[in-house]
PDB file of N, CA, C and O and ligand atoms in Angstrom:
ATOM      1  N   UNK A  24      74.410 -66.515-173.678  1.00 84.00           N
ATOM      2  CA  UNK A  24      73.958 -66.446-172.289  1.00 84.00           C
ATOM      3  C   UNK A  24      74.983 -65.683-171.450  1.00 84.00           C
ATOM      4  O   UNK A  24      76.128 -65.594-171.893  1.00 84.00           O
ATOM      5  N   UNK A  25      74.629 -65.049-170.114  1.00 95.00           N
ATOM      6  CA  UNK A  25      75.379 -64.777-169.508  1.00 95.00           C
ATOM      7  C   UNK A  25      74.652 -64.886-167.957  1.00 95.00           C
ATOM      8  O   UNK A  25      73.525 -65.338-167.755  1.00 95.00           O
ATOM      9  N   UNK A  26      75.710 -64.285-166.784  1.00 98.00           N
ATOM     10  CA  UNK A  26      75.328 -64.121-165.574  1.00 98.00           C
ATOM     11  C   UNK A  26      74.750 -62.992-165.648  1.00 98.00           C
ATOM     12  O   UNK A  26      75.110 -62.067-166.376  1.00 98.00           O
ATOM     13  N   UNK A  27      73.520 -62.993-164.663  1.00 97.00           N
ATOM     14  CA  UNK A  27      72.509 -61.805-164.153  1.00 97.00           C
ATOM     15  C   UNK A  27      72.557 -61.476-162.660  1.00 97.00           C
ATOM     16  O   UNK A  27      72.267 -62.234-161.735  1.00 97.00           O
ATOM     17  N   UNK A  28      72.940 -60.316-162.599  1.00 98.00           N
ATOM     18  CA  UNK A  28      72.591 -59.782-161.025  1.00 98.00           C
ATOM     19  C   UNK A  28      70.533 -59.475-160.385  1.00 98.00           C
ATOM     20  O   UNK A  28      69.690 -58.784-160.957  1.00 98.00           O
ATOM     21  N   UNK A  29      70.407 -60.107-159.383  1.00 97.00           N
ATOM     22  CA  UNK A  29      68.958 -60.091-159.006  1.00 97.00           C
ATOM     23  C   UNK A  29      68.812 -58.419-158.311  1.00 97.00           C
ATOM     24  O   UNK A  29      69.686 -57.553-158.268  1.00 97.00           O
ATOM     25  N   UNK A  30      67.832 -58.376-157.967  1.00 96.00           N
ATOM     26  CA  UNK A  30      67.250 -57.417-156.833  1.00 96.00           C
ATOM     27  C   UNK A  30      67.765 -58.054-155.344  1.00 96.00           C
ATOM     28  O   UNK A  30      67.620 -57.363-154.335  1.00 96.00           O
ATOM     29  N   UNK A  31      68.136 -58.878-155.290  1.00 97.00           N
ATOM     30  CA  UNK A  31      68.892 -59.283-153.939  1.00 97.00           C
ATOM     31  C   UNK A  31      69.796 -58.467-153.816  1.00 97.00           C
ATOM     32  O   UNK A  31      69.969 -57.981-152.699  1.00 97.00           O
ATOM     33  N   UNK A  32      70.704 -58.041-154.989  1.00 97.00           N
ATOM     34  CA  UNK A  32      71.722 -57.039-154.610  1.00 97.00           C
ATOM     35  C   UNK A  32      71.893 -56.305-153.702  1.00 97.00           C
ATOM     36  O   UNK A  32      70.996 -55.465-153.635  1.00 97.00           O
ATOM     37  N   UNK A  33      72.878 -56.190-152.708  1.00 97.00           N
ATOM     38  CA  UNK A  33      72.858 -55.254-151.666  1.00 97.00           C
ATOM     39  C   UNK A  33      74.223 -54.284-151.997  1.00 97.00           C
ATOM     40  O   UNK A  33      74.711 -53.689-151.036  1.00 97.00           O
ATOM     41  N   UNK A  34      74.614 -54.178-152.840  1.00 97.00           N
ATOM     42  CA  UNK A  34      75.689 -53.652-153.656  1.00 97.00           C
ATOM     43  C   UNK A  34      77.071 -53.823-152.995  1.00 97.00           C
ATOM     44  O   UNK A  34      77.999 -53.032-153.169  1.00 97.00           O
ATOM     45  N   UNK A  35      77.116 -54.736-152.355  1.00 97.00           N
ATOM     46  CA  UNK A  35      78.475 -55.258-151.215  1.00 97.00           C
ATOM     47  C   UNK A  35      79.910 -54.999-151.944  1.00 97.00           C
ATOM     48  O   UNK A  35      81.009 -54.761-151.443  1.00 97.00           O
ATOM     49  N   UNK A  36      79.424 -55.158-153.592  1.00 96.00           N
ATOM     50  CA  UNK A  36      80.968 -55.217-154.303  1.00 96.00           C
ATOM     51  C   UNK A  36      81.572 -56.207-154.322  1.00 96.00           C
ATOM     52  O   UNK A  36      82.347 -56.223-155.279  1.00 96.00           O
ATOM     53  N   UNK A  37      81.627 -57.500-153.428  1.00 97.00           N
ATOM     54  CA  UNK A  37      82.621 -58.808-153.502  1.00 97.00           C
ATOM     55  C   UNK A  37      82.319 -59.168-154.847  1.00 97.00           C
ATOM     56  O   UNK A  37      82.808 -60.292-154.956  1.00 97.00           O
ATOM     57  N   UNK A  38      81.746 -58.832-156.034  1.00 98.00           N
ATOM     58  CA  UNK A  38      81.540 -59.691-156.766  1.00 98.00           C
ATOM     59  C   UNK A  38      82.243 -58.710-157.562  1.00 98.00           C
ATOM     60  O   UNK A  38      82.017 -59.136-158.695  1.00 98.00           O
ATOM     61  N   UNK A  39      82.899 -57.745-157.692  1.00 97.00           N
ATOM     62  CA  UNK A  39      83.547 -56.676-158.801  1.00 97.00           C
ATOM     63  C   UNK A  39      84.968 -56.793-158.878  1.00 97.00           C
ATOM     64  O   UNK A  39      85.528 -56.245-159.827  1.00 97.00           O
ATOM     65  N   UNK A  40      85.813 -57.579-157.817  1.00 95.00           N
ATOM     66  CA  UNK A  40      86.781 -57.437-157.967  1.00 95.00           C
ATOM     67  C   UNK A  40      87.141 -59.086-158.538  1.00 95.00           C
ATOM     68  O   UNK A  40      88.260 -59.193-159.040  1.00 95.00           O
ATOM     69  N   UNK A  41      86.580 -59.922-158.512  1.00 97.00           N
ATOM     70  CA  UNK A  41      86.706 -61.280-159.179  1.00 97.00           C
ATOM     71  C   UNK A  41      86.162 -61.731-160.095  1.00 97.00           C
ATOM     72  O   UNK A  41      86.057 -62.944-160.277  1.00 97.00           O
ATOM     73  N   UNK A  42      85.549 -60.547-161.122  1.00 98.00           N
ATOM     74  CA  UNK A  42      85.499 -61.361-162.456  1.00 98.00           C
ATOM     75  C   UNK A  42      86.467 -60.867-163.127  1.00 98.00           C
ATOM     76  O   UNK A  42      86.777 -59.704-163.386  1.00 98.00           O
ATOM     77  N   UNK A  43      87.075 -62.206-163.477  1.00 98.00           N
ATOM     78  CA  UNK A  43      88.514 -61.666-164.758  1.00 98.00           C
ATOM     79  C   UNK A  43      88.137 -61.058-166.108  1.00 98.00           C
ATOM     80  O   UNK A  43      88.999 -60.822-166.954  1.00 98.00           O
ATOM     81  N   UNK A  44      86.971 -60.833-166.281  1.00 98.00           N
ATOM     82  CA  UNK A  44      86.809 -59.939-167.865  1.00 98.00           C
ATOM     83  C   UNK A  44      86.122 -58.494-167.719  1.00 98.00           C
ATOM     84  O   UNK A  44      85.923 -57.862-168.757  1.00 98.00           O
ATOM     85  N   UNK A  45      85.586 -57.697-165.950  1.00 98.00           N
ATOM     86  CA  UNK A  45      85.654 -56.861-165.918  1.00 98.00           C
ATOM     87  C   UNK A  45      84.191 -56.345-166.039  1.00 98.00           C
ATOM     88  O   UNK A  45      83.951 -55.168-165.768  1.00 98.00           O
ATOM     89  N   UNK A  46      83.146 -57.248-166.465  1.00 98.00           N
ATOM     90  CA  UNK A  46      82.069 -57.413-166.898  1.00 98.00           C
ATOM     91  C   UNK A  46      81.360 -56.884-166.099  1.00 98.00           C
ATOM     92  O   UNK A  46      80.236 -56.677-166.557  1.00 98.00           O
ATOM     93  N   UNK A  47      81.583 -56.384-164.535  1.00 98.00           N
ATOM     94  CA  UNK A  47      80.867 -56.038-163.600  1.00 98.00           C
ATOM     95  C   UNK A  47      80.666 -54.192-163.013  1.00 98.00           C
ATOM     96  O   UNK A  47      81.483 -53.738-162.212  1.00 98.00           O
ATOM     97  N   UNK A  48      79.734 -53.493-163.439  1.00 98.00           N
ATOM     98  CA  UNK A  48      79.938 -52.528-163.125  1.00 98.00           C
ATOM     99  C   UNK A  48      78.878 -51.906-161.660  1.00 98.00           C
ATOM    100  O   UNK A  48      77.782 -52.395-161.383  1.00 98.00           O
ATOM    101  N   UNK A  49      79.552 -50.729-160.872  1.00 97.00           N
ATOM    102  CA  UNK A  49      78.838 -50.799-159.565  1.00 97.00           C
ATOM    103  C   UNK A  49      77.873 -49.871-159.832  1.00 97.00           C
ATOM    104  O   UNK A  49      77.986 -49.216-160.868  1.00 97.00           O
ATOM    105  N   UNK A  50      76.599 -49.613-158.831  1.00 92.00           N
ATOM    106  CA  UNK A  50      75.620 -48.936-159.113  1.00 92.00           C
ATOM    107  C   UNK A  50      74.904 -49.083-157.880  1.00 92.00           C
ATOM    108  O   UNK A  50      75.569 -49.501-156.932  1.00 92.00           O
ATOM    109  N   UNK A  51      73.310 -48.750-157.626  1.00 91.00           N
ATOM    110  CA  UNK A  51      72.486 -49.088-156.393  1.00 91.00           C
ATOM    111  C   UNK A  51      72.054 -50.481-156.711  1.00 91.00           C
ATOM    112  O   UNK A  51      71.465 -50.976-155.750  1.00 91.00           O
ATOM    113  N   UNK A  52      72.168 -51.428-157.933  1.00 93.00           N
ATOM    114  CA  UNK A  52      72.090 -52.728-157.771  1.00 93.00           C
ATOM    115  C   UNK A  52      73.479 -52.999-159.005  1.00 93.00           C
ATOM    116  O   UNK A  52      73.530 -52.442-160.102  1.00 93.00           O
ATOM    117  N   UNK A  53      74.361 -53.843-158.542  1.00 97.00           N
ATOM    118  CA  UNK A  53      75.509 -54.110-159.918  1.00 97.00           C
ATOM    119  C   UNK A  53      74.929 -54.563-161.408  1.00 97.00           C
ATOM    120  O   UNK A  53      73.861 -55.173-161.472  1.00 97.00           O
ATOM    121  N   UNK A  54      75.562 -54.289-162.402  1.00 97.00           N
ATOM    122  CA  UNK A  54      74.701 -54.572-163.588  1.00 97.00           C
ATOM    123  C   UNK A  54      76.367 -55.562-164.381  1.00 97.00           C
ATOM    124  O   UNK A  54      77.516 -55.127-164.451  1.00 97.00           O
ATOM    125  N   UNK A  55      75.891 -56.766-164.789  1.00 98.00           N
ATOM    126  CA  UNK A  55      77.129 -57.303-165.458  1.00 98.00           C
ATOM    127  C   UNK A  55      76.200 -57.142-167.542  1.00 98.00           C
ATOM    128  O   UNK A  55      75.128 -57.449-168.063  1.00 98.00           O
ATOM    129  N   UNK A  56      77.339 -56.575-167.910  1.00 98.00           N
ATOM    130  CA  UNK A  56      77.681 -56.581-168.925  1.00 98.00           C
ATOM    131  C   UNK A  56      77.938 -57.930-169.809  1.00 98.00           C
ATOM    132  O   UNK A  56      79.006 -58.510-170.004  1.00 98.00           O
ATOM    133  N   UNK A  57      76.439 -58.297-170.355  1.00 97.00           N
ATOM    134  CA  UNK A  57      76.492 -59.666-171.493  1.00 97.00           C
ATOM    135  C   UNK A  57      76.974 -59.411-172.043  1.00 97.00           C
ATOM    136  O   UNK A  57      77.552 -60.473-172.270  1.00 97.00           O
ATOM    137  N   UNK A  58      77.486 -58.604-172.797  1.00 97.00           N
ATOM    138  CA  UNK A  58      78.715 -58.559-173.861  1.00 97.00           C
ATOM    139  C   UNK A  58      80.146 -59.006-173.432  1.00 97.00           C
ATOM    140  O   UNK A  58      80.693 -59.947-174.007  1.00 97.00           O
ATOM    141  N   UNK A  59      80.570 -58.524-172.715  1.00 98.00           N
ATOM    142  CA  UNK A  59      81.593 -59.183-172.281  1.00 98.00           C
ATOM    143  C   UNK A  59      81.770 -60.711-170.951  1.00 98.00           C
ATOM    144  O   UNK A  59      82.750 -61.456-170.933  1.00 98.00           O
ATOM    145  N   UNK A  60      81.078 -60.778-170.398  1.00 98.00           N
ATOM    146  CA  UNK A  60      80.590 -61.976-169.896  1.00 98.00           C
ATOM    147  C   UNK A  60      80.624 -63.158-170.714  1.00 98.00           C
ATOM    148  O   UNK A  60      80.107 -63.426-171.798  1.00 98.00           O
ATOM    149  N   UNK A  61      81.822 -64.195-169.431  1.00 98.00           N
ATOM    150  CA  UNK A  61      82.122 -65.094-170.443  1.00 98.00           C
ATOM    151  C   UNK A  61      81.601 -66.592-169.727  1.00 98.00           C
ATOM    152  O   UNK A  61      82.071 -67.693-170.015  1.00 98.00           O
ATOM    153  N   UNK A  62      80.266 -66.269-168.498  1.00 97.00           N
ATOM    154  CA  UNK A  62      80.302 -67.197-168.008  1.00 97.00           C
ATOM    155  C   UNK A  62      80.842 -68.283-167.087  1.00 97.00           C
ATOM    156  O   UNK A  62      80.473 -69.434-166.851  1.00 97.00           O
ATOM    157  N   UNK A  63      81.891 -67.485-166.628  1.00 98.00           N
ATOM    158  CA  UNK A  63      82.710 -68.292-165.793  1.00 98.00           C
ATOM    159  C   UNK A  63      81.831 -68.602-164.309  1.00 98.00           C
ATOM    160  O   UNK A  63      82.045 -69.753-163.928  1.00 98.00           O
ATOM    161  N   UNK A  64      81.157 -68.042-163.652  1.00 98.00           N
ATOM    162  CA  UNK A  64      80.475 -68.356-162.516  1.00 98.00           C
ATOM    163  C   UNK A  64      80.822 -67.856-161.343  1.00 98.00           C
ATOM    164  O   UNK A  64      80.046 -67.716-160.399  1.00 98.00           O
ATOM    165  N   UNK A  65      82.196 -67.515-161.348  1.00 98.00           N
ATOM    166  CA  UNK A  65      83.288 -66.520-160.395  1.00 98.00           C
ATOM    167  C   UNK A  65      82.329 -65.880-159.576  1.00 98.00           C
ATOM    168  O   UNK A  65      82.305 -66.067-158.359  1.00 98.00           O
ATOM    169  N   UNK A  66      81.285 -64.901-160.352  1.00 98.00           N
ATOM    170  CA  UNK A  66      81.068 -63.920-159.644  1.00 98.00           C
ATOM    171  C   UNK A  66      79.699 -64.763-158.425  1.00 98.00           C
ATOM    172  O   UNK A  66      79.466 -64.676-157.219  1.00 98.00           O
ATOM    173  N   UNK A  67      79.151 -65.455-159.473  1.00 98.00           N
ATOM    174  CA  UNK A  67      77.950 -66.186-158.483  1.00 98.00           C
ATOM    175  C   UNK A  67      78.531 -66.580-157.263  1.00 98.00           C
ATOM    176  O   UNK A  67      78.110 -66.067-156.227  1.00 98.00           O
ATOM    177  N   UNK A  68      79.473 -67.448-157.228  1.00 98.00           N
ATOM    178  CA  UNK A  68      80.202 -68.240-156.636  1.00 98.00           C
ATOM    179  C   UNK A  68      80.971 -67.380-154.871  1.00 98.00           C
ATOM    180  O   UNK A  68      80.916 -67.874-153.745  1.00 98.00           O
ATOM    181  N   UNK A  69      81.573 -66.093-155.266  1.00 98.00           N
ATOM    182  CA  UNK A  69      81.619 -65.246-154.264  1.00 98.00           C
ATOM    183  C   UNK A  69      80.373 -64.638-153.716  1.00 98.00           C
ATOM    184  O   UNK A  69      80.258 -64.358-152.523  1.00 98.00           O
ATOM    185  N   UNK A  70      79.759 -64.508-154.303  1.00 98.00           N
ATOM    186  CA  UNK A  70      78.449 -62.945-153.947  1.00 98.00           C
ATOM    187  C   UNK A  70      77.810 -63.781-152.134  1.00 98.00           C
ATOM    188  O   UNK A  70      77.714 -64.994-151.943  1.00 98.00           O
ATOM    189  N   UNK A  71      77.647 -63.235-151.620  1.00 97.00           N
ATOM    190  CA  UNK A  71      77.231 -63.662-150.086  1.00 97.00           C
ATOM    191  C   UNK A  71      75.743 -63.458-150.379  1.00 97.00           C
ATOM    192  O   UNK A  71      74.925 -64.196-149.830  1.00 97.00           O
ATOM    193  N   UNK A  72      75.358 -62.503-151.207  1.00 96.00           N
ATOM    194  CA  UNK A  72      73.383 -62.488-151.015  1.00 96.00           C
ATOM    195  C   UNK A  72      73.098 -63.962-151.881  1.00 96.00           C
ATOM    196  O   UNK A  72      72.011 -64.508-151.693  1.00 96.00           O
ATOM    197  N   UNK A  73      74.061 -64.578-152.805  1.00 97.00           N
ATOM    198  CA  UNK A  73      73.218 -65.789-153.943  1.00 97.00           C
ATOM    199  C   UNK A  73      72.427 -64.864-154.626  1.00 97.00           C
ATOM    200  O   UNK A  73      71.283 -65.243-154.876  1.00 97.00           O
ATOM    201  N   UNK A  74      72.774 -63.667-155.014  1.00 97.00           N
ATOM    202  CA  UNK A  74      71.993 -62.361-156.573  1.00 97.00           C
ATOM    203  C   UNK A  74      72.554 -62.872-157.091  1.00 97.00           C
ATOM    204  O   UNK A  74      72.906 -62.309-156.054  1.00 97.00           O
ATOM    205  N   UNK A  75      73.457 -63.745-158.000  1.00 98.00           N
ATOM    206  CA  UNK A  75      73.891 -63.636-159.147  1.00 98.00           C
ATOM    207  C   UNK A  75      73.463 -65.022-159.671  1.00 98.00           C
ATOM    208  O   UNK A  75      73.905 -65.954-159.000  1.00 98.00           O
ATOM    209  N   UNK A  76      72.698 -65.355-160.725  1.00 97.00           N
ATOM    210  CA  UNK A  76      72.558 -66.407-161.009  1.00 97.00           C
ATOM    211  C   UNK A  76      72.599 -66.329-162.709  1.00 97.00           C
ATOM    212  O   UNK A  76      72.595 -65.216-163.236  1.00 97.00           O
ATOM    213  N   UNK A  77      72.647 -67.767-163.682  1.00 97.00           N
ATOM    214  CA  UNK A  77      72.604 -67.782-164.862  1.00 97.00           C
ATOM    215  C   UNK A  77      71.294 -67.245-165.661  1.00 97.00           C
ATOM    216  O   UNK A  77      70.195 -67.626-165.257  1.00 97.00           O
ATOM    217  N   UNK A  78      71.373 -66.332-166.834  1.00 91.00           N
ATOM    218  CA  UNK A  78      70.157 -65.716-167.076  1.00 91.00           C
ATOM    219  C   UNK A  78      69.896 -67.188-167.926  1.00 91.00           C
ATOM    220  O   UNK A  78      70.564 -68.011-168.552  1.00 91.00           O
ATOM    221  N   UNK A  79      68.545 -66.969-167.543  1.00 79.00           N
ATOM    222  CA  UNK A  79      67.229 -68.352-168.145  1.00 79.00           C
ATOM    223  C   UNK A  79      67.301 -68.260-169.692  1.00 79.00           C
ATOM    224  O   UNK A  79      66.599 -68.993-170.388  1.00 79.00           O
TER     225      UNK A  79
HETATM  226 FE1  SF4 B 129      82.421 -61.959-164.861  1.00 58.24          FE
HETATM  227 FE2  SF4 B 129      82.411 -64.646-164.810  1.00 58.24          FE
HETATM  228 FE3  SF4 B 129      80.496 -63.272-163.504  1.00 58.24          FE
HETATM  229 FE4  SF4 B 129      80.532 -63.323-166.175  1.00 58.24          FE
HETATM  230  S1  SF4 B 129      80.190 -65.116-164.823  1.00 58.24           S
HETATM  231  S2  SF4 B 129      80.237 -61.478-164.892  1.00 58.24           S
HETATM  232  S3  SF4 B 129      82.733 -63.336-166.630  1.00 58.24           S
HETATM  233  S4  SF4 B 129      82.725 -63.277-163.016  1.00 58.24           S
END
């Protein structure tokens, strides 16, 4: 499993500089990288829109 970025994305970035494995790359919506995603929640936890939630 990992974290998923939604279409809420407003591409703000607060969520790129606080995941410690880097997993987060920027774009017109951020895309985190399940491969390296280790689940920590970091990024959910900052993001101001609530886009980032656990993929189902
Ligand atoms: Fe990075 Fe943690 Fe978010 Fe996964 S859950 S993308 S490891 S901050």
């Amino acid at each position: 499993m990992a974290y998923k970025i939604s279409d809420s994305c407003v591409a703000c970035g607060t969520c790129i500089d606080e995941c410690p494995v880097g997993a987060i790359s920027a774009g017109d919506i951020y895309k985190i990288d399940p491969d390296k995603c280790v689940d920590c929640g970091t990024c959910a936890s900052v993001c101001p829109n609530g886009a980032i939630a656990p993929e189902e």
